[in-house]
Short mmCIF file of C-alpha atoms in Angstrom, two decimals:
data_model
loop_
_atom_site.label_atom_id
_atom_site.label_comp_id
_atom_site.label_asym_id
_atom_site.label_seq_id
_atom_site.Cartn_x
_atom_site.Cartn_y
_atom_site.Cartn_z
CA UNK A 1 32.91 103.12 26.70
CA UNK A 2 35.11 106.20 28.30
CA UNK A 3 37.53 105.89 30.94
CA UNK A 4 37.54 101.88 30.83
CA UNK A 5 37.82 101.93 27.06
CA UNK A 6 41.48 102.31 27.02
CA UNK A 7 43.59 98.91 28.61
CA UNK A 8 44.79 98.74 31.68
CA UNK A 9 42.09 100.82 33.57
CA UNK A 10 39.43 99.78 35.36
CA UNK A 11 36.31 101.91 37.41
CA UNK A 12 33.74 102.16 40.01
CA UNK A 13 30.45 104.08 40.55
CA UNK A 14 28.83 103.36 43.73
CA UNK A 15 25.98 105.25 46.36
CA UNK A 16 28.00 106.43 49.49
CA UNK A 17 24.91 108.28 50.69
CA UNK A 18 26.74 112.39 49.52
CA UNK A 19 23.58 113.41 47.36
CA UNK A 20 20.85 114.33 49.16
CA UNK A 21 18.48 112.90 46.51
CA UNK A 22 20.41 109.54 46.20
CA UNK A 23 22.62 107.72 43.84
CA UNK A 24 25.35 107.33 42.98
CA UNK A 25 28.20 109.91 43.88
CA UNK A 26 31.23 108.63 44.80
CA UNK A 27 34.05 107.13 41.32
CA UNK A 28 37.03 105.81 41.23
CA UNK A 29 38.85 105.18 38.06
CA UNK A 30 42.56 102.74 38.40
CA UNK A 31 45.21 102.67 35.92
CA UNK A 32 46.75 98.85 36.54
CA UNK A 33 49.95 100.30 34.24
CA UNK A 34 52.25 99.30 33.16
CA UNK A 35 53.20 103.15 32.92
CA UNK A 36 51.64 105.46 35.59
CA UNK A 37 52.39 108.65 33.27
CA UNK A 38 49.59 111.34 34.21
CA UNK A 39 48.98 115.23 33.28
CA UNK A 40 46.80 118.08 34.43
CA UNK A 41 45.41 121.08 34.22
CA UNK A 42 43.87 122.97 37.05
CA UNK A 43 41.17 126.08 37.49
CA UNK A 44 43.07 129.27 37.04
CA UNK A 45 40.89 130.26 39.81
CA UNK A 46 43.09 131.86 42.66
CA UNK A 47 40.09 130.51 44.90
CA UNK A 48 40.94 126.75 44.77
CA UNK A 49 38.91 123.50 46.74
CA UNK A 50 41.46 121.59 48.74
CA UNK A 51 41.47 118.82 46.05
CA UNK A 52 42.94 120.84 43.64
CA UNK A 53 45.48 121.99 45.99
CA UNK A 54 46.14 118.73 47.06
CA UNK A 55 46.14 117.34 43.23
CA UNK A 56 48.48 120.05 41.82
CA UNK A 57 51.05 119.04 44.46
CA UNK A 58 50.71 115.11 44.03
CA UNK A 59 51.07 115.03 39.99
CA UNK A 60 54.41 117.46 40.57
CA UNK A 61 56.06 114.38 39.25
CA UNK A 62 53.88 113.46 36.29
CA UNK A 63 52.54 109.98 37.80
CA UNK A 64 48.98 108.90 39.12
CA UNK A 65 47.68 105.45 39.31
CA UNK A 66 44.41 106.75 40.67
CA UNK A 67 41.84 109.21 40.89
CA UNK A 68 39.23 109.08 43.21
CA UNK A 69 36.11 111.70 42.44
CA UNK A 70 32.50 112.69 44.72
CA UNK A 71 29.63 114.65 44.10
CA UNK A 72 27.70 116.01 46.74
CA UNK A 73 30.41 118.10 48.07
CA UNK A 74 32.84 120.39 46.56
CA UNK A 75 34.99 120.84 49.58
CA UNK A 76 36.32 124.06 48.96
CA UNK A 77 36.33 126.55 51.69
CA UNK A 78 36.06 124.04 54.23
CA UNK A 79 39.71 125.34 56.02
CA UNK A 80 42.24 123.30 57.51
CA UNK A 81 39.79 120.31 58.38
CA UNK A 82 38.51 120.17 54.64
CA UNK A 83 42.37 119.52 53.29
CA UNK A 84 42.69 116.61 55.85
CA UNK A 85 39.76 115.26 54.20
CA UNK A 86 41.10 115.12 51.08
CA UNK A 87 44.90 114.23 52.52
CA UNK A 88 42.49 110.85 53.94
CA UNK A 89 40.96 110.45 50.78
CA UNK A 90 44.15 109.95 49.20
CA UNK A 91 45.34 107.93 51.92
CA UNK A 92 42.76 105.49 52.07
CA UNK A 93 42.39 104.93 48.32
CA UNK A 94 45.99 104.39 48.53
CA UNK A 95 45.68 101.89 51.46
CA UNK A 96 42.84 99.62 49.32
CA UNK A 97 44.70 99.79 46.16
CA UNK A 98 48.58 99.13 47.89
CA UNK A 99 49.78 102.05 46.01
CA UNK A 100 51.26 105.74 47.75
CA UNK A 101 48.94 108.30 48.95
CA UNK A 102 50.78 110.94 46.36
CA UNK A 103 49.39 108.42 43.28
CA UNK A 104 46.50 109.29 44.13
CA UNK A 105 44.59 111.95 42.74
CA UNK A 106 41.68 114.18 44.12
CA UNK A 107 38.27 115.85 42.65
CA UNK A 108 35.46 117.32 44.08
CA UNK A 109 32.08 118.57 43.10
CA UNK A 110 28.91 120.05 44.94
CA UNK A 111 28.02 122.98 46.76
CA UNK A 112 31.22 124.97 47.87
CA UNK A 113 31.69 124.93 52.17
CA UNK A 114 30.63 121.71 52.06
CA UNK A 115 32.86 119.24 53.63
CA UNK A 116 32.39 118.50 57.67
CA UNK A 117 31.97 115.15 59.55
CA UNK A 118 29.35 113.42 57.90
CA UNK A 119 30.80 114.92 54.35
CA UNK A 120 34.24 113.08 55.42
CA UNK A 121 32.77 110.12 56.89
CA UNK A 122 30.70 109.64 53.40
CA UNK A 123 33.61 110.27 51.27
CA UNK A 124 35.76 107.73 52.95
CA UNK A 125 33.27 104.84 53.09
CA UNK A 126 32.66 105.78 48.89
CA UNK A 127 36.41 104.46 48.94
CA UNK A 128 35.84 101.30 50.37
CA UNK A 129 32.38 100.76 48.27
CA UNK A 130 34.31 101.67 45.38
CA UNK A 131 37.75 99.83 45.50
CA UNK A 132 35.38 96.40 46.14
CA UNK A 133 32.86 97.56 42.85
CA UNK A 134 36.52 97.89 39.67
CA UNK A 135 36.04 96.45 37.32
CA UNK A 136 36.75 96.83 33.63
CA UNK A 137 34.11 97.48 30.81
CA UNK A 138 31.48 99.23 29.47
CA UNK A 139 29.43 99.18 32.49
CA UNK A 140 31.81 100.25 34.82
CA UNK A 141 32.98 103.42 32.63
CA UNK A 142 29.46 104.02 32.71
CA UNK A 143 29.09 103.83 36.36
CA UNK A 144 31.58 106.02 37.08
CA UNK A 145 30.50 108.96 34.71
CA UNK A 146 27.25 108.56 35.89
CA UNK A 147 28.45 109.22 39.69
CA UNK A 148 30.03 112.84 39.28
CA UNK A 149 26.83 114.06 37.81
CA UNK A 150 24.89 117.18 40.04
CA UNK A 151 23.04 119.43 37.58
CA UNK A 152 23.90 117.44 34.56
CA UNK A 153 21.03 116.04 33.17
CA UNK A 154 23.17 112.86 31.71
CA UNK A 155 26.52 111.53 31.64
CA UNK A 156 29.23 112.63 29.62
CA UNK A 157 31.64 109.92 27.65
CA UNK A 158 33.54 109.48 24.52
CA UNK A 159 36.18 107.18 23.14
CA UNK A 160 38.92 107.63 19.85
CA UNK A 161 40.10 104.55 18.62
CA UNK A 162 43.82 105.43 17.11
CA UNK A 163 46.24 103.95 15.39
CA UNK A 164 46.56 101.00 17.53
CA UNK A 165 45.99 103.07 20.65
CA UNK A 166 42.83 104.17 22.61
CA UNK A 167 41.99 107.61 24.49
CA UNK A 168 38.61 107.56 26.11
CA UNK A 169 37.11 110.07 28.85
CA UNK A 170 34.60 110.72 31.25
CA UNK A 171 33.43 114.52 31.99
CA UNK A 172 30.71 116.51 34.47
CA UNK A 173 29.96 120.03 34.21
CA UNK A 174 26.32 121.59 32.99
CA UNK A 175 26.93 125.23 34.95
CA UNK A 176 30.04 127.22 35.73
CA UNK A 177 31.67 126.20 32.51
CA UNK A 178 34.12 129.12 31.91
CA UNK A 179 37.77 128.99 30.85
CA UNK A 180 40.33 128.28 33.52
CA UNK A 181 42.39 125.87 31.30
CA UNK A 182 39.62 123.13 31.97
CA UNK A 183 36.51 122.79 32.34
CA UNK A 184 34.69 121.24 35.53
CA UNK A 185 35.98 117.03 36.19
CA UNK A 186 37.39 115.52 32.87
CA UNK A 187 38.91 112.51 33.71
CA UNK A 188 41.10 110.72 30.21
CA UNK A 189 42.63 107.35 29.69
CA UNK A 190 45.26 106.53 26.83
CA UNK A 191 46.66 102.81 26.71
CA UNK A 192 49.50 104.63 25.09
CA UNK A 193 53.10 104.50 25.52
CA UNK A 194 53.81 108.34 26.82
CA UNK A 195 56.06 109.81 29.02
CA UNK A 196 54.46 112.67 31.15
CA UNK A 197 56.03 115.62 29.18
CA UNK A 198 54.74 114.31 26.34
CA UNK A 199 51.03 113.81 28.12
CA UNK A 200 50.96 117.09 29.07
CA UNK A 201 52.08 118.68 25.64
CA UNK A 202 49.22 116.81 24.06
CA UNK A 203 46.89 118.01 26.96
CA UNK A 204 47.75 121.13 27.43
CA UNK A 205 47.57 121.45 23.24
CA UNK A 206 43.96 119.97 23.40
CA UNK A 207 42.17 121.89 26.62
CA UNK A 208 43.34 125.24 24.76
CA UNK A 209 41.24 124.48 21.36
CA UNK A 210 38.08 122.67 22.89
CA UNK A 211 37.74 123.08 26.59
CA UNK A 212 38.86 126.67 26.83
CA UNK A 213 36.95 127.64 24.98
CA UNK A 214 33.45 126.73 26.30
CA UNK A 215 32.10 129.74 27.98
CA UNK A 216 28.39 128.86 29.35
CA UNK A 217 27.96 131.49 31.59
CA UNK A 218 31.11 133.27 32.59
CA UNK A 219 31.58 132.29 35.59
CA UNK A 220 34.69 129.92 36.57
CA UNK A 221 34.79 127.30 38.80
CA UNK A 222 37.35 126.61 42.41
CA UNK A 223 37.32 122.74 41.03
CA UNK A 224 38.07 122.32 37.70
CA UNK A 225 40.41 120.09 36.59
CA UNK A 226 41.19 118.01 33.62
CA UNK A 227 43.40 114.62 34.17
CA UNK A 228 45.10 112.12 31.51
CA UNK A 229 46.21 108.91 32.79
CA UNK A 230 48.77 106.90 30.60
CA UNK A 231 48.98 103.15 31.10
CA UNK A 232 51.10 102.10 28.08
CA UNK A 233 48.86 98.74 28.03
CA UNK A 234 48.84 98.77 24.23
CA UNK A 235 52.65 98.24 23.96
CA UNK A 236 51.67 101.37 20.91
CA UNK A 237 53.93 104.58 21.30
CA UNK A 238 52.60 107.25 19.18
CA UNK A 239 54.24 110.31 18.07
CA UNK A 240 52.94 113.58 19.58
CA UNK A 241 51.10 114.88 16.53
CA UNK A 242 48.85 111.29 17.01
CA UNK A 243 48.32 111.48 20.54
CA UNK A 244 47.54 115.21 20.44
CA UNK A 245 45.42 114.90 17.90
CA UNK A 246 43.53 111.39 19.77
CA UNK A 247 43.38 114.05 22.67
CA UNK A 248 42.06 116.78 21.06
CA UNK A 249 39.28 114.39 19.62
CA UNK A 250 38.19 113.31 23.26
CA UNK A 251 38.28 116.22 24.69
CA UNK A 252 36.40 118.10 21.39
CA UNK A 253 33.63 115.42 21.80
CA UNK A 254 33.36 115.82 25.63
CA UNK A 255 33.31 119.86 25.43
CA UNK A 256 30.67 119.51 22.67
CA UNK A 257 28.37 117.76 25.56
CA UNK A 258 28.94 119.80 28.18
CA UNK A 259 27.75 122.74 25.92
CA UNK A 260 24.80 120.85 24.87
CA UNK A 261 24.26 120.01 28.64
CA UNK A 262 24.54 123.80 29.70
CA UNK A 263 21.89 124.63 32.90
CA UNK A 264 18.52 125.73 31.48
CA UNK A 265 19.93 126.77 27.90
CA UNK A 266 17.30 126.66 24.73
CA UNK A 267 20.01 127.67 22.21
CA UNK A 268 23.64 125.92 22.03
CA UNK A 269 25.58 129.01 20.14
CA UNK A 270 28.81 128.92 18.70
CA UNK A 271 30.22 131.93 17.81
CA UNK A 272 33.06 131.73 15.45
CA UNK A 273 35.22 134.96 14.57
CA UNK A 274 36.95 135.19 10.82
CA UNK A 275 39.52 136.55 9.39
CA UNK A 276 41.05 138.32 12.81
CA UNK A 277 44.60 139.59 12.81
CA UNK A 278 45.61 137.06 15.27
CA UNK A 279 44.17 133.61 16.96
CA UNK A 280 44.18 135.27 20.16
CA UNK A 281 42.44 138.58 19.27
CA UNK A 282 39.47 136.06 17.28
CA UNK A 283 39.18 134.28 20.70
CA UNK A 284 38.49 137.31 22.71
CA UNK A 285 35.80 139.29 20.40
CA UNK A 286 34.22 135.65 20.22
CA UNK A 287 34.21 135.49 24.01
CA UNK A 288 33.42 138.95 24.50
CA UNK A 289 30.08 138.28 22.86
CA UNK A 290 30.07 135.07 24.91
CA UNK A 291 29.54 137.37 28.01
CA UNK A 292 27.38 139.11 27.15
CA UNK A 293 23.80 138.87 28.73
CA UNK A 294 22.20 141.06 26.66
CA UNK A 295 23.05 139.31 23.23
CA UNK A 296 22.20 135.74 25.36
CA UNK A 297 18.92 137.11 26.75
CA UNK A 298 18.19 138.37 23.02
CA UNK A 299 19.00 134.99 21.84
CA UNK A 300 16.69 133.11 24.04
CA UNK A 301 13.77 135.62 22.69
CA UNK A 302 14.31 134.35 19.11
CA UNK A 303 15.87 138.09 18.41
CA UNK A 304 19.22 138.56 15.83
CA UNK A 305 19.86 141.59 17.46
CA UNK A 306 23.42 142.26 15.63
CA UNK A 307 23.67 145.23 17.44
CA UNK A 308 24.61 143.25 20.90
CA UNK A 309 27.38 141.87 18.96
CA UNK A 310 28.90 144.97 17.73
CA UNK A 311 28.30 146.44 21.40
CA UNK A 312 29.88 143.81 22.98
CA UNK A 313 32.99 143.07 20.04
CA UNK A 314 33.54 146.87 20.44
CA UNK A 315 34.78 146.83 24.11
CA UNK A 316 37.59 144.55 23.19
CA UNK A 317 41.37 145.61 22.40
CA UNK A 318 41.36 143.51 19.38
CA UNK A 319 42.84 144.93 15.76
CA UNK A 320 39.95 145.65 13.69
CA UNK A 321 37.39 148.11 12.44
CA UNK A 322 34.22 147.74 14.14
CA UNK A 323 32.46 149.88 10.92
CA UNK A 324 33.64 147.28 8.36
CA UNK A 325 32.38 143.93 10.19
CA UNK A 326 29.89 141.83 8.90
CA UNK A 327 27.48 139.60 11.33
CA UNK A 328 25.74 136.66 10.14
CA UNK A 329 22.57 134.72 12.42
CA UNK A 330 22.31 131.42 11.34
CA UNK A 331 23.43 132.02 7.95
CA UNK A 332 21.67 135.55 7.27
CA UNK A 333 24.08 138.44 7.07
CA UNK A 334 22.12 140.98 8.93
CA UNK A 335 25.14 143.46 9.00
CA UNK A 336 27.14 144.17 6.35
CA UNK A 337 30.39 146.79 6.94
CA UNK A 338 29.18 148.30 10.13
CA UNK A 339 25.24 148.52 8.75
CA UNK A 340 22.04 146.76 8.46
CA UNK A 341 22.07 144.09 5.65
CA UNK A 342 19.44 140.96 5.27
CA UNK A 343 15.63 141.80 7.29
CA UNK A 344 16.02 140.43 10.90
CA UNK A 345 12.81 138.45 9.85
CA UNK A 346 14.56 135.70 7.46
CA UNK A 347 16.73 134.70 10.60
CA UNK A 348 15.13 131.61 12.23
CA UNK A 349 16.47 130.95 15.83
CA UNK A 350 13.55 128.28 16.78
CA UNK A 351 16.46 125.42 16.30
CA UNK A 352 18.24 125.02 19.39
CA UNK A 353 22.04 124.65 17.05
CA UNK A 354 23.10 128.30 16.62
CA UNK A 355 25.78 129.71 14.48
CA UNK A 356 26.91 133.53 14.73
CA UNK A 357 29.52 134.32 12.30
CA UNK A 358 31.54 137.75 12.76
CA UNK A 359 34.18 138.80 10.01
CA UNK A 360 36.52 141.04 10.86
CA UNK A 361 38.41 141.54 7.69
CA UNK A 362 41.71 141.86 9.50
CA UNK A 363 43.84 138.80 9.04
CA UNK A 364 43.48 135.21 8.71
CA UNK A 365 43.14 133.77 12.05
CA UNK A 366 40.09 132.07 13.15
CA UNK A 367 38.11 130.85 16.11
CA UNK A 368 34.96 129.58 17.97
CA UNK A 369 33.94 129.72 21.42
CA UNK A 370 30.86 127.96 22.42
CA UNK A 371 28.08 129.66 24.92
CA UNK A 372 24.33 129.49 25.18
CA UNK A 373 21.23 131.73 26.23
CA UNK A 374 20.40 133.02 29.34
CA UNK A 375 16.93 131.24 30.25
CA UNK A 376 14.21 131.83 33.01
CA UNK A 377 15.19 127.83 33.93
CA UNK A 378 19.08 128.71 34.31
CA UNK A 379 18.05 132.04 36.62
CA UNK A 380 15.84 129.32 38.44
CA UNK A 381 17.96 126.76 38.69
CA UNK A 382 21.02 128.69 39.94
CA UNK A 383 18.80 130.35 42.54
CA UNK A 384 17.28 127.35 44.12
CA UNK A 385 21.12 125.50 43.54
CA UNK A 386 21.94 125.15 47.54
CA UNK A 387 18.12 124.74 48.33
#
């Protein structure tokens, strides 16, 4: 189960006609309370869809009984009209479930300048479809990850049983997974007892270790956002550490399929940094290397070229010595302080799981961001997206 796993929520996936291809593409996920504590976290991207802005002023308050999700749209750039939409959105979802138009949250995914007359009328008759379709369970979690899906190749769920309390989750992203404090449409449940400051400690605490730092391909999307709905259905009030850490879990487990769900990619790579001089400085030489499309082309030709790393680890402001770093591929030290170590021919990259390991010998902080190759199928993909 995901977003139904926790009490006091129920969900809906239903086919309002949005996809071009078919299917399902419209969700909408309830929380039936008692609490209505909710938190988010929003693209950093100054180029936002209208949900988002719409979203980020409705949760002001730190409630939400319900978010309402399509595909087949992102309605972002759509202008004046395009915020209405989502303003109606709200309103009717607010209308079928007798709750206010500001409970309601708003997410969108799709093809950006998407989001006229048909888009609108589509949208709105997903409502109706799914306010009649809630329902609790396993099926209808299911459902309603299955109907934010575009490029992802299968839905995205997981569930942490607590002490006494449940988080579950639903997520969609497999392109434009960059940091922006979230990553594409995560949508979390806790039955919980947790005020909203609390919620969005423990969220805020969790995106920064697992979500931000998934960096597919660089590029950030105008949609992201990351939601967690409180019901307090378990009559179970945990103390932050638990709750963060039940978070964390989710949102860990989610991140971790979104990576392995990454457009076209052969090679999931995490890239973990040791011994840096600070947490921060061991996320940005592990993203730097994240970014960089020569050491993911190399990678998707089977190549340990340690050499990309030190390139790319070089350009960053970070405290250490770039001539006494050691780089290991899969396990094989192929640099040792600043110069060739182990033969690049005892690396294997055939398995798809890929570890690079880069020790900086300046401190003890440590971190991993996760990335993958750049493939002929993600070029392809991305080319033929709005096609």
């Amino acid at each position: 189960m995901s977003v139904t796993a926790a009490a006091g929520f129920r969900a809906a996936g239903v086919a309002a006609g949005l996809r071009a291809t078919g299917g399902a593409d419209v969700a909408l996920v309830v929380n039936d309370g008692p609490l209505d504590s909710a938190a988010a976290v929003f693209t950093s991207n100054r180029a936002k869809a209208n949900p988002v802005l719409w979203s980020q002023q409705a949760i002001a308050g730190g409630t939400a009984r319900a978010v309402i999700l399509n595909a087949g749209g992102a309605n972002c750039f759509t202008g004046a009209f395009g915020f209405q939409t989502t303003h109606r959105t709200a309103e009717r979802v607010a209308e079928r479930l007798g709750i206010g138009a500001v409970d309601v949250q708003v997410c969108s995914t799709g093809l950006i300048g998407v989001g006229d007359e048909a888009f609108r009328a589509g949208v709105l008759r997903g409502v109706d479809l799914a306010a009649d379709a809630l329902a609790p369970g396993d099926d209808a979690g299911l459902a309603a990850a299955q109907a934010i899906m575009t490029t992802d190749s299968r839905p995205k769920q997981a569930v942490v049983a607590a002490d006494g309390f449940t988080v579950g989750g639903m997520a969609k992203g497999a392109g434009m997974l960059a940091p922006g404090l979230a990553t594409m449409l995560v949508v979390l449940t806790t039955d919980a007892e947790v005020e909203a400051d609390l919620l969005d400690r423990a969220l805020r605490a969790a995106t920064r270790v697992t979500f931000d730092r998934l960096d597919s391909d660089g590029c950030m999307s105008t949609n992201d956002t990351v939601l967690l709905l409180a019901s307090g259905a378990s009559g179970i009030r945990p103390d932050e550490a638990a709750i963060t850490a039940a978070v964390t879990a989710v949102c860990d487990d989610l991140a971790r399929q979104l990576h392995g769900d990454a457009e076209g990619a052969s090679h999931d790579i995490a890239i973990e940094v040791r011994h840096a001089a600070s947490e921060d400085d061991a996320v940005v030489v592990a993203r730097s290397v994240a970014r960089s499309n020569l050491f993911k082309a190399a990678i998707f030709g089977n190549d340990p070229n340690w050499g990309r790393v030190l390139a790319a680890i070089g350009t960053t402001d970070a405290s250490f010595d770039p001539y006494a770093v050691d780089v290991h591929f899969n396990g094989v030290r192929v640099c040792h302080a600043g110069e060739p170590d182990r033969p690049r021919e005892e690396v294997d990259l055939s398995p798809r799981a890929t570890s690079i390991v880069i020790d900086l010998f300046a401190g003890d902080a440590t971190a991993t961001v996760r990335t993958n190759d750049l493939t002929h199928d993600y070029v392809h993909e991305n080319s033929a997206y709005a096609s």
